[in-house]
Coordinates of C-alpha atoms in Angstrom, one line a residue:
Chain A
M1 CA 13.5 -19.6 31.7
K2 CA 12.8 -16.8 29.5
N3 CA 10.1 -15.3 31.6
P4 CA 12.3 -12.9 33.6
Q5 CA 13.9 -11.8 30.4
R6 CA 10.8 -11.0 28.5
S7 CA 10.5 -7.5 29.7
P8 CA 14.1 -6.5 29.4
T9 CA 14.2 -7.8 25.9
N10 CA 11.5 -5.4 24.9
P11 CA 11.4 -2.6 27.3
G12 CA 9.0 -0.7 25.2
S13 CA 6.4 -3.4 25.0
L14 CA 3.0 -2.9 26.3
R15 CA 3.4 -5.5 28.9
S16 CA 6.5 -3.9 30.4
R17 CA 5.0 -0.5 30.2
F18 CA 1.9 -1.6 31.9
T19 CA 3.9 -3.5 34.6
Q20 CA 5.9 -0.4 35.4
V21 CA 2.9 1.9 35.6
F22 CA 0.9 -0.5 37.5
L23 CA 3.5 -1.1 40.1
Q24 CA 4.0 2.6 40.5
S25 CA 0.3 3.1 41.0
L26 CA 0.2 0.3 43.5
L27 CA 3.0 1.9 45.4
R28 CA 1.2 5.2 45.3
I29 CA -1.9 3.6 46.7
R30 CA 0.1 2.1 49.4
K31 CA 1.5 5.4 50.2
H32 CA -1.8 7.2 50.3
N33 CA -3.4 4.4 52.3
P34 CA -1.0 3.4 55.0
T35 CA -3.8 1.6 56.8
S36 CA -4.0 -0.9 54.1
S37 CA -1.8 -3.3 55.9
S38 CA -4.0 -3.3 59.0
S39 CA -7.1 -5.4 59.0
S40 CA -10.1 -3.3 58.0
S41 CA -13.7 -3.6 57.4
H42 CA -15.2 -5.1 54.4
G43 CA -16.1 -1.8 53.0
E44 CA -12.5 -0.6 53.2
F45 CA -11.5 -3.7 51.5
L46 CA -13.9 -3.2 48.7
K47 CA -12.8 0.4 48.4
R48 CA -9.2 -0.6 48.1
C49 CA -10.1 -3.3 45.6
R50 CA -11.9 -0.7 43.5
R51 CA -8.9 1.6 43.8
V52 CA -6.6 -1.1 42.6
K53 CA -8.9 -2.0 39.8
V54 CA -9.1 1.6 38.7
A55 CA -5.4 1.9 39.1
A56 CA -5.0 -1.1 36.9
Y57 CA -7.2 0.3 34.2
V58 CA -5.6 3.7 34.3
S59 CA -2.2 2.3 34.2
M60 CA -3.1 0.3 31.3
A61 CA -4.5 3.3 29.5
R62 CA -1.4 5.2 30.3
A63 CA 0.7 2.5 28.9
V64 CA -1.3 2.5 25.8
G65 CA -1.2 6.3 25.6
T66 CA -3.8 8.4 23.9
R67 CA -3.6 6.7 20.6
R68 CA -6.7 4.7 21.3
A69 CA -10.1 6.0 21.9
W70 CA -10.8 3.7 24.8
S71 CA -7.6 4.7 26.6
R72 CA -8.5 8.3 26.1
A73 CA -12.0 7.6 27.4
T74 CA -10.6 5.8 30.4
L75 CA -8.2 8.5 31.3
W76 CA -10.9 11.1 30.8
R77 CA -13.2 9.2 33.1
A78 CA -10.5 9.0 35.7
R79 CA -9.7 12.6 35.4
N80 CA -13.3 13.6 35.3
G81 CA -13.8 12.0 38.6
E82 CA -10.8 13.8 39.9
R83 CA -11.9 17.0 38.4
Q84 CA -15.2 16.8 40.0
R85 CA -13.6 16.2 43.3
N86 CA -11.4 19.1 42.7
L87 CA -14.2 21.3 41.8
L88 CA -16.0 20.3 44.9
Y89 CA -13.1 21.3 47.0
G90 CA -12.4 24.4 44.9
R91 CA -9.0 23.2 43.7
C92 CA -7.6 23.8 40.3
S93 CA -5.2 21.2 39.1
K94 CA -2.8 21.3 36.3
S95 CA -4.7 18.5 34.6
N96 CA -7.7 20.8 34.1
S97 CA -6.6 22.1 30.8
R98 CA -5.8 18.6 29.7
E99 CA -9.0 17.4 31.0
R100 CA -10.8 20.2 29.1
S101 CA -9.1 19.1 25.9
L102 CA -9.9 15.6 26.6
G103 CA -13.4 16.5 27.6
K104 CA -13.8 18.4 24.4
R105 CA -12.7 15.5 22.5
K106 CA -15.1 13.3 24.4
R107 CA -17.9 15.8 23.9
K108 CA -17.2 15.9 20.3
K109 CA -17.3 12.2 20.1
K110 CA -20.5 12.1 22.0
K111 CA -22.0 14.8 19.8
K112 CA -21.4 12.4 16.9
K113 CA -23.8 10.3 18.7
K114 CA -24.3 6.7 17.9
R115 CA -23.9 6.2 14.2
D116 CA -25.9 3.8 12.4
N117 CA -24.7 0.4 13.3
E118 CA -25.1 -2.7 11.3
E119 CA -28.7 -3.4 10.9
H120 CA -28.6 -6.8 12.4
S121 CA -26.3 -6.1 15.2
F122 CA -27.8 -3.2 16.9
G123 CA -28.3 -4.8 20.3
H124 CA -24.9 -6.3 20.3
A125 CA -23.3 -3.2 19.3
K126 CA -24.9 -1.3 22.1
K127 CA -23.8 -3.9 24.6
L128 CA -20.3 -3.7 23.3
Q129 CA -20.4 0.0 23.4
K130 CA -21.2 -0.1 27.1
L131 CA -18.4 -2.5 27.8
V132 CA -15.7 -0.8 25.9
P133 CA -14.9 2.6 27.5
G134 CA -15.6 5.4 25.1
G135 CA -17.6 3.1 22.8
E136 CA -20.7 5.2 22.8
A137 CA -19.5 7.7 20.4
M138 CA -18.2 5.3 17.8
D139 CA -19.6 3.7 14.7
F140 CA -19.6 0.0 14.5
C141 CA -16.5 -0.2 12.4
C142 CA -14.4 1.8 14.8
L143 CA -16.0 0.0 17.7
L144 CA -14.8 -3.3 16.4
D145 CA -11.4 -1.9 16.0
E146 CA -11.3 -0.5 19.5
T147 CA -12.7 -3.8 20.9
A148 CA -9.9 -5.7 19.4
H149 CA -7.3 -3.5 20.9
Y150 CA -9.1 -3.4 24.2
I151 CA -9.3 -7.1 24.4
K152 CA -5.6 -7.4 23.6
C153 CA -4.7 -5.0 26.4
L154 CA -7.1 -6.6 28.8
I155 CA -5.4 -9.9 28.2
T156 CA -2.0 -8.4 28.9
Q157 CA -3.3 -6.7 32.0
V158 CA -4.7 -9.9 33.4
K159 CA -1.5 -11.8 32.6
V160 CA 0.7 -9.2 34.3
M161 CA -1.4 -8.9 37.3
R162 CA -1.5 -12.6 37.7
S163 CA 2.2 -13.0 37.3
I164 CA 2.8 -10.2 39.9
A165 CA 0.4 -11.8 42.3
D166 CA 2.1 -15.1 41.8
F167 CA 5.4 -13.6 42.4
Y168 CA 4.2 -11.7 45.3
S169 CA 2.5 -14.7 46.9
L170 CA 5.6 -16.8 46.6
Chain B
M1 CA 3.9 -8.4 -15.9
D2 CA 4.1 -5.3 -17.9
N3 CA 7.8 -5.4 -17.8
E4 CA 7.8 -8.6 -19.6
F5 CA 5.9 -7.0 -22.3
F6 CA 8.1 -4.1 -22.3
M7 CA 11.2 -6.0 -22.6
P8 CA 10.8 -7.3 -26.0
W9 CA 9.6 -3.9 -27.0
Q10 CA 12.6 -2.2 -25.8
P11 CA 14.4 -2.4 -29.1
L12 CA 11.2 -1.5 -30.8
S13 CA 10.9 1.6 -28.9
S14 CA 14.5 2.4 -29.3
G15 CA 14.1 1.7 -32.9
M16 CA 11.3 4.1 -32.9
A17 CA 14.0 6.5 -31.8
I18 CA 11.8 7.7 -29.1
Q19 CA 14.6 6.8 -26.8
P20 CA 17.7 7.9 -28.6
N21 CA 19.9 6.6 -25.9
D22 CA 18.3 3.3 -26.1
L23 CA 19.3 2.8 -29.6
N24 CA 22.7 1.6 -28.9
C25 CA 21.5 -0.5 -26.0
A26 CA 19.0 -2.1 -28.1
S27 CA 21.4 -3.1 -30.7
K28 CA 23.2 -5.2 -28.1
Q29 CA 20.2 -7.2 -27.6
S30 CA 19.7 -10.1 -29.7
P31 CA 16.8 -10.8 -31.9
D32 CA 14.6 -8.3 -30.4
C33 CA 16.7 -5.5 -31.3
F34 CA 15.1 -4.7 -34.5
F35 CA 15.1 -1.1 -34.8
N36 CA 18.4 -0.1 -33.5
P37 CA 20.7 -1.4 -36.1
N38 CA 18.6 0.1 -38.7
W39 CA 18.3 3.4 -37.2
D40 CA 21.9 3.5 -36.5
S41 CA 22.5 2.5 -40.1
S42 CA 24.3 -0.5 -38.8
S43 CA 22.4 -3.6 -39.5
T44 CA 23.7 -6.2 -37.2
D45 CA 20.4 -7.9 -36.5
Q46 CA 17.9 -9.1 -38.8
G47 CA 15.3 -8.2 -36.3
G48 CA 16.4 -4.7 -36.4
H49 CA 15.8 -4.5 -40.0
F50 CA 12.4 -5.7 -39.6
E51 CA 11.3 -3.1 -37.3
S52 CA 13.1 -0.4 -39.0
A53 CA 11.5 -1.5 -42.2
L54 CA 8.2 -1.4 -40.5
S55 CA 8.7 1.9 -39.1
S56 CA 10.1 3.2 -42.3
M57 CA 7.2 1.6 -44.0
V58 CA 5.0 3.7 -41.8
S59 CA 6.9 6.8 -42.2
S60 CA 7.9 6.6 -45.7
P61 CA 4.6 7.8 -47.1
A62 CA 4.8 10.7 -44.8
A63 CA 8.2 11.4 -46.1
A64 CA 7.1 11.5 -49.6
G65 CA 5.7 14.6 -50.9
S66 CA 2.4 14.4 -52.6
Y67 CA 1.4 11.0 -51.7
L68 CA -1.1 10.1 -54.0
S69 CA 1.2 10.7 -56.8
N70 CA 4.1 8.9 -55.2
E71 CA 2.2 5.9 -54.2
S72 CA 4.2 3.6 -56.3
V73 CA 7.4 5.0 -54.9
L74 CA 6.1 4.6 -51.5
I75 CA 5.0 1.1 -52.1
R76 CA 8.4 0.2 -53.4
E77 CA 9.9 1.8 -50.4
L78 CA 7.8 -0.1 -48.1
I79 CA 8.4 -3.3 -49.8
G80 CA 12.1 -2.6 -49.8
K81 CA 12.0 -2.0 -46.2
L82 CA 10.2 -5.2 -45.6
G83 CA 12.5 -7.0 -47.7
S84 CA 15.4 -5.7 -45.8
I85 CA 14.1 -7.4 -42.8
G86 CA 15.2 -10.7 -44.2
N87 CA 18.6 -9.5 -44.9
P88 CA 20.5 -9.3 -41.7
G89 CA 23.6 -8.0 -43.3
E90 CA 21.9 -5.1 -45.0
A91 CA 21.7 -1.8 -43.5
S92 CA 18.3 -0.6 -43.2
P93 CA 17.4 2.3 -45.4
S94 CA 16.7 4.7 -42.6
P95 CA 19.7 6.8 -41.9
H96 CA 18.3 8.5 -39.0
S97 CA 17.8 7.2 -35.6
L98 CA 14.5 8.1 -34.5
P99 CA 15.0 11.0 -32.3
L100 CA 11.4 11.2 -31.3
S101 CA 11.8 13.0 -28.1
G102 CA 8.5 14.3 -27.8
N103 CA 8.5 17.2 -30.1
A104 CA 7.2 17.6 -33.5
T105 CA 10.5 18.5 -35.0
A106 CA 11.9 15.2 -33.8
A107 CA 9.2 13.4 -35.5
M108 CA 10.0 15.1 -38.7
P109 CA 13.4 13.7 -39.2
Y110 CA 12.1 10.4 -38.3
I111 CA 9.5 10.6 -40.9
G112 CA 11.7 12.1 -43.4
G113 CA 14.6 9.9 -42.7
S114 CA 13.3 6.8 -44.1
N115 CA 12.7 8.3 -47.4
S116 CA 16.0 8.2 -48.9
T117 CA 17.1 4.7 -48.2
N118 CA 13.9 2.9 -49.2
T119 CA 14.9 1.8 -52.6
S120 CA 18.0 0.1 -51.6
C121 CA 16.7 -3.1 -50.3
Y122 CA 13.3 -3.4 -51.4
N123 CA 14.0 -6.0 -53.8
T124 CA 15.7 -8.4 -51.4
P125 CA 13.5 -11.1 -50.3
L126 CA 13.0 -11.9 -46.7
N127 CA 15.4 -14.5 -45.7
S128 CA 14.6 -16.6 -42.7
P129 CA 16.5 -15.1 -39.9
P130 CA 18.8 -17.3 -38.0
D131 CA 17.1 -16.7 -34.8
R132 CA 14.0 -18.7 -34.3
A133 CA 11.9 -16.0 -32.8
V134 CA 12.9 -13.8 -35.5
K135 CA 12.2 -16.5 -37.9
E136 CA 8.7 -16.8 -36.7
R137 CA 8.2 -13.2 -37.2
F138 CA 9.8 -13.0 -40.5
S139 CA 8.0 -15.9 -41.8
S140 CA 4.9 -14.0 -41.6
V141 CA 6.6 -11.0 -43.0
A142 CA 7.8 -13.1 -45.8
E143 CA 4.4 -14.2 -46.5
F144 CA 3.1 -10.8 -47.2
T145 CA 6.2 -9.3 -48.6
A146 CA 6.0 -12.0 -51.3
D147 CA 2.6 -10.7 -52.1
P148 CA 2.8 -9.0 -55.3
G149 CA 0.3 -6.4 -54.4
F150 CA 2.0 -5.8 -51.1
A151 CA 3.9 -2.8 -52.3
E152 CA 0.7 -1.2 -53.2
R153 CA -0.9 -2.1 -50.0
A154 CA 2.1 -1.1 -48.0
A155 CA 2.0 2.3 -49.6
R156 CA -1.5 2.7 -48.8
F157 CA -1.0 1.5 -45.3
S158 CA 0.5 4.4 -43.8
C159 CA -1.6 6.7 -45.8
F160 CA -4.7 5.0 -44.7
G161 CA -3.4 4.5 -41.3
S162 CA -2.8 8.1 -40.8
R163 CA -6.1 8.8 -42.3
S164 CA -7.7 6.5 -39.9
F165 CA -6.0 8.3 -37.2
N166 CA -7.6 11.4 -38.4
G167 CA -10.7 10.0 -37.1
R168 CA -12.6 9.0 -40.1
T169 CA -15.3 7.1 -38.7
S170 CA -17.2 6.4 -41.8
Q171 CA -18.6 3.0 -42.0
F172 CA -16.3 0.5 -43.5
S173 CA -17.0 -1.7 -46.4
P174 CA -16.3 -5.2 -45.7
N175 CA -13.0 -6.5 -46.7
N176 CA -13.4 -7.5 -50.3
G177 CA -11.8 -6.7 -53.5
E178 CA -9.1 -4.4 -54.2
P179 CA -9.8 -1.4 -52.1
P180 CA -10.0 -3.2 -48.9
Y181 CA -7.1 -5.3 -50.0
K182 CA -5.1 -2.2 -50.5
S183 CA -6.3 -0.7 -47.4
N184 CA -5.1 -3.5 -45.3
P185 CA -1.5 -2.6 -45.5
L186 CA -2.4 0.9 -44.6
M187 CA -4.5 -0.2 -41.8
E188 CA -1.8 -2.5 -40.7
S189 CA 0.7 0.2 -41.0
G190 CA -1.5 2.4 -39.0
K191 CA -1.7 -0.4 -36.5
F192 CA 2.0 -0.7 -36.7
Q193 CA 2.4 2.8 -36.0
R194 CA 0.3 2.7 -33.1
V195 CA 1.7 -0.5 -31.9
L196 CA 5.2 0.4 -32.5
S197 CA 4.8 3.7 -30.9
S198 CA 3.3 2.1 -27.8
P199 CA 6.5 0.8 -26.3
S200 CA 8.3 4.0 -27.0
L201 CA 5.4 5.8 -25.5
K202 CA 5.7 3.7 -22.5
A203 CA 9.3 4.3 -22.3
L204 CA 9.1 8.0 -22.7
G205 CA 6.2 8.7 -20.7
S206 CA 2.8 9.2 -21.8
Q207 CA 3.0 12.9 -22.4
A208 CA 6.1 13.0 -24.4
V209 CA 5.2 10.1 -26.5
A210 CA 1.7 11.4 -26.9
T211 CA 3.0 14.6 -28.4
V212 CA 5.4 12.7 -30.5
Q213 CA 2.8 10.4 -31.7
Q214 CA 0.5 13.2 -32.4
N215 CA 3.1 14.9 -34.4
V216 CA 3.8 11.9 -36.4
I217 CA 0.2 11.3 -37.0
S218 CA -0.5 14.8 -37.8
R219 CA 2.3 14.9 -40.2
L220 CA 1.3 11.7 -41.8
S221 CA -2.2 12.9 -42.1
D222 CA -1.2 16.2 -43.4
R223 CA 0.9 14.7 -46.0
I224 CA -1.1 11.8 -47.0
E225 CA -4.4 12.6 -48.5
L226 CA -6.7 10.0 -49.4
T227 CA -9.4 10.7 -51.8
N228 CA -10.8 7.3 -51.7
S229 CA -13.3 7.2 -49.0
N230 CA -13.8 3.6 -49.5
E231 CA -10.2 3.0 -48.8
E232 CA -10.5 4.9 -45.7
S233 CA -13.5 3.1 -44.5
S234 CA -12.0 -0.2 -45.3
V235 CA -8.9 0.8 -43.6
S236 CA -10.5 2.0 -40.6
E237 CA -12.5 -1.1 -40.6
Q238 CA -9.5 -3.1 -41.0
I239 CA -7.8 -1.3 -38.2
P240 CA -10.3 -2.3 -35.7
G241 CA -10.6 -5.7 -37.2
G242 CA -6.9 -6.1 -37.2
E243 CA -6.6 -4.7 -33.8
N244 CA -9.3 -6.9 -32.6
G245 CA -7.6 -9.9 -33.9
L246 CA -4.4 -8.7 -32.5
K247 CA -5.9 -8.1 -29.2
A248 CA -7.6 -11.4 -29.2
S249 CA -4.4 -13.0 -29.8
N250 CA -2.4 -11.0 -27.4
E251 CA -4.6 -9.7 -24.6
A252 CA -7.9 -11.2 -24.9
N253 CA -10.7 -8.8 -24.6
S254 CA -8.9 -6.0 -23.2
R255 CA -9.5 -3.1 -25.5
K256 CA -12.7 -1.4 -26.5
R257 CA -12.6 -0.2 -29.9
K258 CA -14.8 2.5 -31.2
A259 CA -13.7 1.5 -34.6
A260 CA -14.9 -1.9 -33.8
A261 CA -18.2 -0.5 -33.2
K262 CA -18.2 1.2 -36.4
G263 CA -17.0 -1.7 -38.4
K264 CA -18.9 -4.3 -36.7
A265 CA -18.7 -6.5 -39.6
K266 CA -15.0 -6.7 -39.0
E267 CA -15.0 -7.9 -35.5
S268 CA -13.4 -11.0 -36.7
A269 CA -9.9 -11.0 -37.9
P270 CA -9.2 -9.6 -41.3
S271 CA -9.4 -12.1 -44.0
T272 CA -6.6 -11.0 -46.2
P273 CA -3.3 -12.8 -45.8
V274 CA -1.6 -9.5 -45.5
A275 CA -3.6 -8.4 -42.6
N276 CA -3.1 -11.7 -41.0
A277 CA 0.6 -11.5 -41.6
M278 CA 0.7 -8.1 -40.2
K279 CA -1.3 -9.2 -37.3
V280 CA 1.2 -12.0 -36.6
L281 CA 4.0 -9.5 -36.9
V282 CA 2.5 -7.2 -34.4
E283 CA 1.7 -10.1 -32.2
S284 CA 5.2 -11.2 -32.3
F285 CA 6.3 -7.8 -31.2
N286 CA 4.0 -8.0 -28.3
G287 CA 3.0 -4.6 -29.2
A288 CA -0.6 -4.9 -28.5
P289 CA -0.2 -5.8 -24.9
L290 CA 2.1 -2.9 -24.5
L291 CA -0.2 -0.6 -26.2
F292 CA -3.0 -2.1 -24.3
Y293 CA -1.2 -1.7 -21.1
I294 CA -0.4 1.9 -21.9
I295 CA -3.9 2.5 -22.8
R296 CA -5.1 0.7 -19.7
T297 CA -3.2 3.0 -17.4
G298 CA -5.5 5.7 -18.5
K299 CA -2.7 8.1 -19.1
I300 CA -2.6 7.6 -22.7
R301 CA -6.2 7.2 -23.2
K302 CA -6.2 9.8 -25.8
F303 CA -2.8 9.0 -26.8
P304 CA -1.9 8.8 -29.9
F305 CA -5.1 9.9 -31.2
Q306 CA -5.2 13.5 -30.3
V307 CA -4.4 14.8 -33.7
S308 CA -7.8 16.1 -34.4
E309 CA -11.1 16.3 -32.7
S310 CA -12.7 13.6 -34.7
H311 CA -9.6 11.7 -33.9
D312 CA -10.1 12.1 -30.3
N313 CA -13.6 10.7 -30.6
S314 CA -12.5 7.6 -32.2
S315 CA -9.2 6.7 -30.8
P316 CA -9.7 7.2 -27.2
K317 CA -12.6 4.9 -27.4
R318 CA -10.6 2.6 -29.3
C319 CA -7.9 2.6 -26.7
K320 CA -10.1 2.1 -23.8
P321 CA -9.9 -1.2 -22.3
N322 CA -12.2 -3.7 -23.7
E323 CA -14.0 -6.1 -21.7
D324 CA -14.9 -9.0 -23.8
D325 CA -15.0 -9.1 -27.4
G326 CA -18.7 -9.1 -27.2
N327 CA -18.7 -6.0 -25.1
G328 CA -16.3 -4.2 -27.3
N329 CA -18.9 -2.9 -29.5
D330 CA -20.5 -0.5 -27.1
T331 CA -18.0 2.2 -27.5
A332 CA -20.4 5.0 -28.0
K333 CA -20.4 6.0 -24.4
G334 CA -16.7 6.2 -24.1
E335 CA -15.6 6.7 -20.6
D336 CA -18.8 5.8 -19.1
D337 CA -18.6 2.5 -20.8
A338 CA -15.2 2.0 -19.7
K339 CA -16.2 2.7 -16.2
G340 CA -19.2 0.5 -16.3
N341 CA -17.4 -2.2 -18.0
N342 CA -14.6 -2.1 -15.7
K343 CA -16.9 -2.2 -12.8
K344 CA -18.8 -5.1 -14.2
N345 CA -15.7 -7.0 -15.1
D346 CA -14.3 -8.8 -12.2
A347 CA -11.5 -10.3 -14.0
K348 CA -10.3 -7.5 -16.1
P349 CA -7.2 -5.7 -15.1
P350 CA -7.8 -2.0 -15.7
E351 CA -8.9 -0.1 -12.7
P352 CA -12.1 1.8 -12.8
P353 CA -11.3 5.4 -13.5
K354 CA -12.3 6.7 -10.1
D355 CA -10.1 9.0 -8.3
Y356 CA -11.6 9.0 -4.9
I357 CA -12.1 5.4 -4.2
H358 CA -10.6 2.3 -5.7
V359 CA -13.2 -0.2 -5.5
R360 CA -14.1 -2.5 -8.2
A361 CA -17.6 -3.5 -8.4
R362 CA -18.0 -7.1 -9.1
R363 CA -20.0 -8.6 -11.8
G364 CA -23.7 -8.3 -11.3
Q365 CA -23.4 -5.9 -8.5
A366 CA -24.7 -2.4 -8.3
T367 CA -22.3 0.3 -9.3
D368 CA -23.7 3.4 -7.8
S369 CA -21.5 5.2 -5.2
H370 CA -23.7 4.4 -2.3
S371 CA -23.7 0.7 -2.8
L372 CA -20.0 0.8 -3.4
A373 CA -19.4 2.7 -0.2
E374 CA -21.6 0.2 1.6
R375 CA -19.7 -2.6 0.2
V376 CA -16.4 -1.0 1.4
R377 CA -17.8 -0.6 4.8
R378 CA -19.0 -4.1 5.0
E379 CA -15.7 -5.4 3.9
K380 CA -14.0 -3.3 6.6
I381 CA -16.3 -4.7 9.2
S382 CA -15.8 -8.3 8.1
E383 CA -12.1 -7.7 8.2
R384 CA -12.3 -6.5 11.8
M385 CA -14.5 -9.3 12.7
K386 CA -11.9 -11.7 11.5
L387 CA -9.3 -10.1 13.6
L388 CA -11.6 -10.4 16.6
Q389 CA -12.2 -13.9 15.8
D390 CA -8.5 -14.6 16.1
L391 CA -8.3 -12.8 19.4
V392 CA -11.3 -14.3 21.1
P393 CA -10.8 -18.0 21.8
G394 CA -13.6 -20.2 20.7
C395 CA -14.8 -17.9 18.0
N396 CA -13.6 -20.1 15.2
K397 CA -16.5 -22.4 15.4
V398 CA -19.0 -19.6 15.6
T399 CA -20.2 -18.2 12.3
G400 CA -22.2 -15.2 11.8
K401 CA -21.9 -11.7 13.1
A402 CA -24.5 -11.9 15.8
L403 CA -23.1 -15.0 17.5
M404 CA -19.6 -13.7 17.2
L405 CA -20.5 -10.5 18.8
D406 CA -22.1 -12.4 21.6
E407 CA -18.9 -14.3 22.1
I408 CA -16.9 -11.1 22.0
I409 CA -19.1 -9.5 24.6
N410 CA -18.9 -12.5 26.8
Y411 CA -15.2 -12.5 26.6
V412 CA -14.8 -8.9 27.4
Q413 CA -17.0 -9.2 30.3
S414 CA -15.0 -12.2 31.6
L415 CA -11.8 -10.3 31.2
Q416 CA -13.0 -7.4 33.1
H417 CA -14.2 -9.7 35.8
Q418 CA -10.8 -11.3 36.0
V419 CA -9.2 -7.9 36.4
E420 CA -11.5 -7.3 39.3
V421 CA -10.6 -10.5 40.9
M422 CA -6.9 -10.0 40.4
S423 CA -7.0 -6.7 42.1
Q424 CA -7.8 -8.2 45.4
P425 CA -4.4 -9.7 46.1
F426 CA -2.9 -6.2 45.6
V427 CA -4.8 -4.7 48.4
N428 CA -2.3 -5.8 50.9
V429 CA 0.8 -4.5 49.1
A430 CA 4.2 -5.0 50.6
S431 CA 7.6 -3.7 50.0
V432 CA 8.1 -6.5 47.6
L433 CA 6.6 -4.2 45.1
E434 CA 9.4 -1.8 45.3
F435 CA 11.8 -4.5 44.8
L436 CA 9.9 -5.6 41.7
L437 CA 9.9 -2.1 40.4
L438 CA 13.7 -2.0 40.7
C439 CA 14.0 -5.2 38.8
L440 CA 12.3 -3.8 35.8

């Protein structure tokens, strides 16, 4: 079986990177939420699910890096939430400067506004823009590009998560 | 593709002495090595004789002093040179190798060199060369060398050729009677000059060759003075006609000739046997494609015709890529025409002379920058849609952007939903994860 050898053969691949980051984030969640093992309310369950989901997306974005607009947007969104929380509590984190830069980039993107999309695909483009993180500030051409990469990464993400869950459930 | 053209020309170019180092190399080559032996004064190849004879033919008038007076001498020289083609064993008259290295002075010896040795072999008839390819070429040469009036014509050739280079754009009388007859050789020699110079040009690089050519042409023009305007006109007429025929044979509809526009009557191939023979000769040398290619690249657009201002007007337009023969007449606009023609022509090789964007407008499509940009954008989008089609399963059957976008949106939504579902098992994480992490 070549499955266990897939990651080692290409340690730099997206899949292996994502797997590493995702597992790390899962561990972190587990550390921060020691009550996860105990049975909890449905709300807690949902919260944790959301956290895992966000962790999955963020870890995927980290694995991709900042090359892609959607990964930048995801990271910015995550940081933005964190930053807002920090601001609420009056804390200044190291990531602020980075956030600011990211935010600037994001603001610049948003300033560009929605470019003129293809005439006949206005509605679809808007939908797609909402789906793809950071898609609002892109023209149609770039949007398609980002969508393609996003889909590829989503597929990898789902595969890895499924394989881990399978492994874990065994 | 261009290399194929260049290869046979290699000896030519070397024979032209634009590449002095190539002279020896070319001599090693078999029938194509026309110039080398001649220029090296070692006639080992019949082909070499031929080319050297041609070049000397072209250059000899320049070498002579007052040309009008020495016409007969020139003619004999030219004939001699042509005759030497058929004699493999004979050394070509030209003692010099053509050290055309891109400066005027280099051109000078080239031009002057052929003078002395002209008389030696002008009487020898052209024997069929042993090599078949050479035979073909020489058969045509033999045709016109046998022409009694060829000497006269050949003498006029270079004169007229150089004159035509000077940009005389007077209308041309049709090819009839003696003057056009006489002008044909000149025209052809001019053609030769251009054609022969093309490979060397290509070899040297446009700039160097251009200067060389300019020098040659200028010298020729300076020395050769034609008083007969008819001759000029007929020559220039012949030149485009000949060139047209040449191009038609070699590279169909690739060159736009201003001269063709002027001498519209001569769109068809020249009628005289000499012109035809010369055409065949040039054909066989594959000079036209080479020249055409060089011209096509746009570097040598004004090449070799920058001797004078009037020159520039005529020759660059002559050199510009020609669409179809039918389109070749509209040379008045020059560059714009080339651009427009290039844009309209979907099958023609030359790229449109645009620096910022390399888009070729297809036939029947708008050519303004906006529509071109639009087209580029549309092509990009269609490209990306194709990629998406490969990624998203089930998109192959769907055609059309809207439906495909629908599919893509559905797919992305389903994937995101899957991620959400998959995150549930991880809520209750265990120490197995640490183990997994260690494994990676």
